[in-house]
XYZ file of C-alpha atoms in Angstrom:
173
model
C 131.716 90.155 99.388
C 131.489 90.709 95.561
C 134.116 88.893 93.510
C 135.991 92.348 92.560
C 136.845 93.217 96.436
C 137.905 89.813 96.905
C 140.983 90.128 94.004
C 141.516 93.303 95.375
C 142.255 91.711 98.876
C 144.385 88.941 96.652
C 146.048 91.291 94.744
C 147.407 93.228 98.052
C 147.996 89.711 99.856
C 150.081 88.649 96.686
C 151.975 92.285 96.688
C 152.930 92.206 100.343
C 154.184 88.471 100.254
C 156.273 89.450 97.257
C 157.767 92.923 99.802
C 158.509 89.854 102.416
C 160.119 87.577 99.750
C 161.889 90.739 98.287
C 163.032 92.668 101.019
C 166.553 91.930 102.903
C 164.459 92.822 106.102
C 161.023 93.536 107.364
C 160.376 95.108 110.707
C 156.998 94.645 112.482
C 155.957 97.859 114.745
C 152.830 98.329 116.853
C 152.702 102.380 116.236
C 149.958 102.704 118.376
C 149.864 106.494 119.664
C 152.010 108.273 117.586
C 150.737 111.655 116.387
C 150.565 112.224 112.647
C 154.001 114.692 113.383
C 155.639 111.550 114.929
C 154.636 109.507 112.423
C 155.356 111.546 109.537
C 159.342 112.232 110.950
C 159.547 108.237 111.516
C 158.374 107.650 107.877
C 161.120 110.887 106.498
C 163.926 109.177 108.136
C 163.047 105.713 107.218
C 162.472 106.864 103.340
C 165.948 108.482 103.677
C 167.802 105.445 103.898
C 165.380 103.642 101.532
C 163.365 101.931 103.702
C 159.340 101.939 103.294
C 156.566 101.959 106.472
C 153.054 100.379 105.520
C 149.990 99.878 108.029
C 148.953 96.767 106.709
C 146.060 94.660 108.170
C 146.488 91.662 110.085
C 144.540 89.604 108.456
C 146.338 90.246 104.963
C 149.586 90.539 106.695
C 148.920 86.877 108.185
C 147.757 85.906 104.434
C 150.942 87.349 102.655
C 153.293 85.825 105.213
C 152.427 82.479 104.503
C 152.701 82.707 101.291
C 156.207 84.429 101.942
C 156.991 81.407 103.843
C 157.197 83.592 107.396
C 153.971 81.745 109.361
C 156.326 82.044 112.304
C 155.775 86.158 112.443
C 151.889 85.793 112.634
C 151.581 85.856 116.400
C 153.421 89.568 115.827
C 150.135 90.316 114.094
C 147.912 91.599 116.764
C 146.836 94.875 117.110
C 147.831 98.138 115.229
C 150.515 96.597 112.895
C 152.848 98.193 110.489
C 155.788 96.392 108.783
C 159.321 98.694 107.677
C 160.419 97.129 104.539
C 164.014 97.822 102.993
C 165.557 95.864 99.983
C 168.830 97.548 100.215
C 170.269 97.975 103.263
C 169.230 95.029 105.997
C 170.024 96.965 109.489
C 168.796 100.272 108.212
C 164.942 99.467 109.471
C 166.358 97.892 112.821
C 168.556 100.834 113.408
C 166.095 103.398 112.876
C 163.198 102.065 114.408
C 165.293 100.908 117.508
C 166.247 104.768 117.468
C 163.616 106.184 117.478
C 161.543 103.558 119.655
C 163.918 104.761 122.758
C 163.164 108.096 121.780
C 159.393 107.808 121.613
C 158.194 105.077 123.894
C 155.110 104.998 121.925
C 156.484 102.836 119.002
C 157.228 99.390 120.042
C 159.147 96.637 117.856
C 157.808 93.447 118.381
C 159.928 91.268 115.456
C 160.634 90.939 112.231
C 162.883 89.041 109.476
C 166.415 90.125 108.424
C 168.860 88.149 105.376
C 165.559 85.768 105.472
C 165.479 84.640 109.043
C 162.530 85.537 111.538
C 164.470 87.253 114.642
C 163.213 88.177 117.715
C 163.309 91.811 119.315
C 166.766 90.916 121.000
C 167.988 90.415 118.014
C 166.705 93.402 115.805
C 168.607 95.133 119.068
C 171.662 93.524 118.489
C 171.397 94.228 114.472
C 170.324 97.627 115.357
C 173.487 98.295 117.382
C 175.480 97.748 114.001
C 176.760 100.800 111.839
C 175.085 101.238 108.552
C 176.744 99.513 105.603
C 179.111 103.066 104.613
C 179.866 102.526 108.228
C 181.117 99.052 107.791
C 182.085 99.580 104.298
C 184.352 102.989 105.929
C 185.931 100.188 108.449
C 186.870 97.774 106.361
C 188.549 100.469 103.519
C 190.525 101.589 107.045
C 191.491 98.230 107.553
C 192.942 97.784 104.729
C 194.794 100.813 104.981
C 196.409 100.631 107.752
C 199.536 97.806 106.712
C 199.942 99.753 103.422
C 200.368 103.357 105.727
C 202.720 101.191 107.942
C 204.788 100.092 105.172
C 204.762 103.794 103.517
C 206.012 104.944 107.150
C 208.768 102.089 107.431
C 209.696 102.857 103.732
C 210.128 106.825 104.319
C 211.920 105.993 107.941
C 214.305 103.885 105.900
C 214.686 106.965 103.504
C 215.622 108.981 105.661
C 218.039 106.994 107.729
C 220.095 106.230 104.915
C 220.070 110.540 103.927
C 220.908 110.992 107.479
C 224.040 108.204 107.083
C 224.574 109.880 103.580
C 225.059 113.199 105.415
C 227.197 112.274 107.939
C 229.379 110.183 105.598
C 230.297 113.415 103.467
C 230.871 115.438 106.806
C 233.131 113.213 107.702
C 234.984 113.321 104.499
């Protein structure tokens, strides 16, 4: 192998391991059997929520985890492998793949890293089951809204009891 293939290989081992080290998750898929249509939606709704799909080779995805720090995924790394990387959002890849996986029994999840952990497929379920971050985000804001409406209701029931004592008081005068 001439010296110019072999810092090619390098290069992409060294690009991949920074994805792992980069990325709040990684997602490893066997995508065996999809159809260029199936694949092509998978990859549109994954891009939507900023999340990138690469086939990657084994052998450089065995390389590049190492040097991530992630030797625990390489027994994932058998057969047709591709990895969904996202650097934003850390469910979005389990959510969507676990989607889409019980909607096309072709795809199959067989691990993957999330917040810098290696999980297992019980656990990408689990995460998967999670609403995305506006989700959470839309919770929480309602959380936090709810003993400020309460008060505003108490307040304006207050209001309107003393009116309503107010009223009576001059009716009676």
């Amino acid at each position: 192998m001439s010296e110019q293939a072999i810092a090619l290989k390098a290069q992409k081992v060294a690009e991949i391991a920074d994805q792992f080290k980069n990325s709040t998750s990684a997602v490893v898929v066997n995508p065996r059997g999809l159809t260029v249509a199936e694949s092509t939606d998978l990859r549109h709704q994954l891009r939507q929520e900023g999340v990138v799909l690469e086939v990657i080779k084994n052998k450089v995805l065995v390389r590049a985890s190492k040097d991530a720090g992630f030797e625990g995924l390489n027994d994932l790394f058998a057969g047709p492998t591709a990895v969904a990387f996202s650097e934003e959002d850390a469910v979005a890849p389990a959510r969507i793949l676990k989607k889409y996986a019980d909607a096309n029994e072709k795809l199959v999840i067989k691990g993957g890293v999330i917040d810098g952990s290696i999980v297992s497929i019980d656990e990408i379920n689990k995460y998967a089951s999670l609403p995305s971050r506006e989700g959470l985000l839309g919770q929480l804001m309602a959380e936090f809204q709810f003993p400020i409406r309460s008060f505003a209701y108490a307040v304006k029931a207050l209001q309107e009891k003393k009116e309503a004592e107010g009223e009576t008081a001059e009716a009676a005068e």
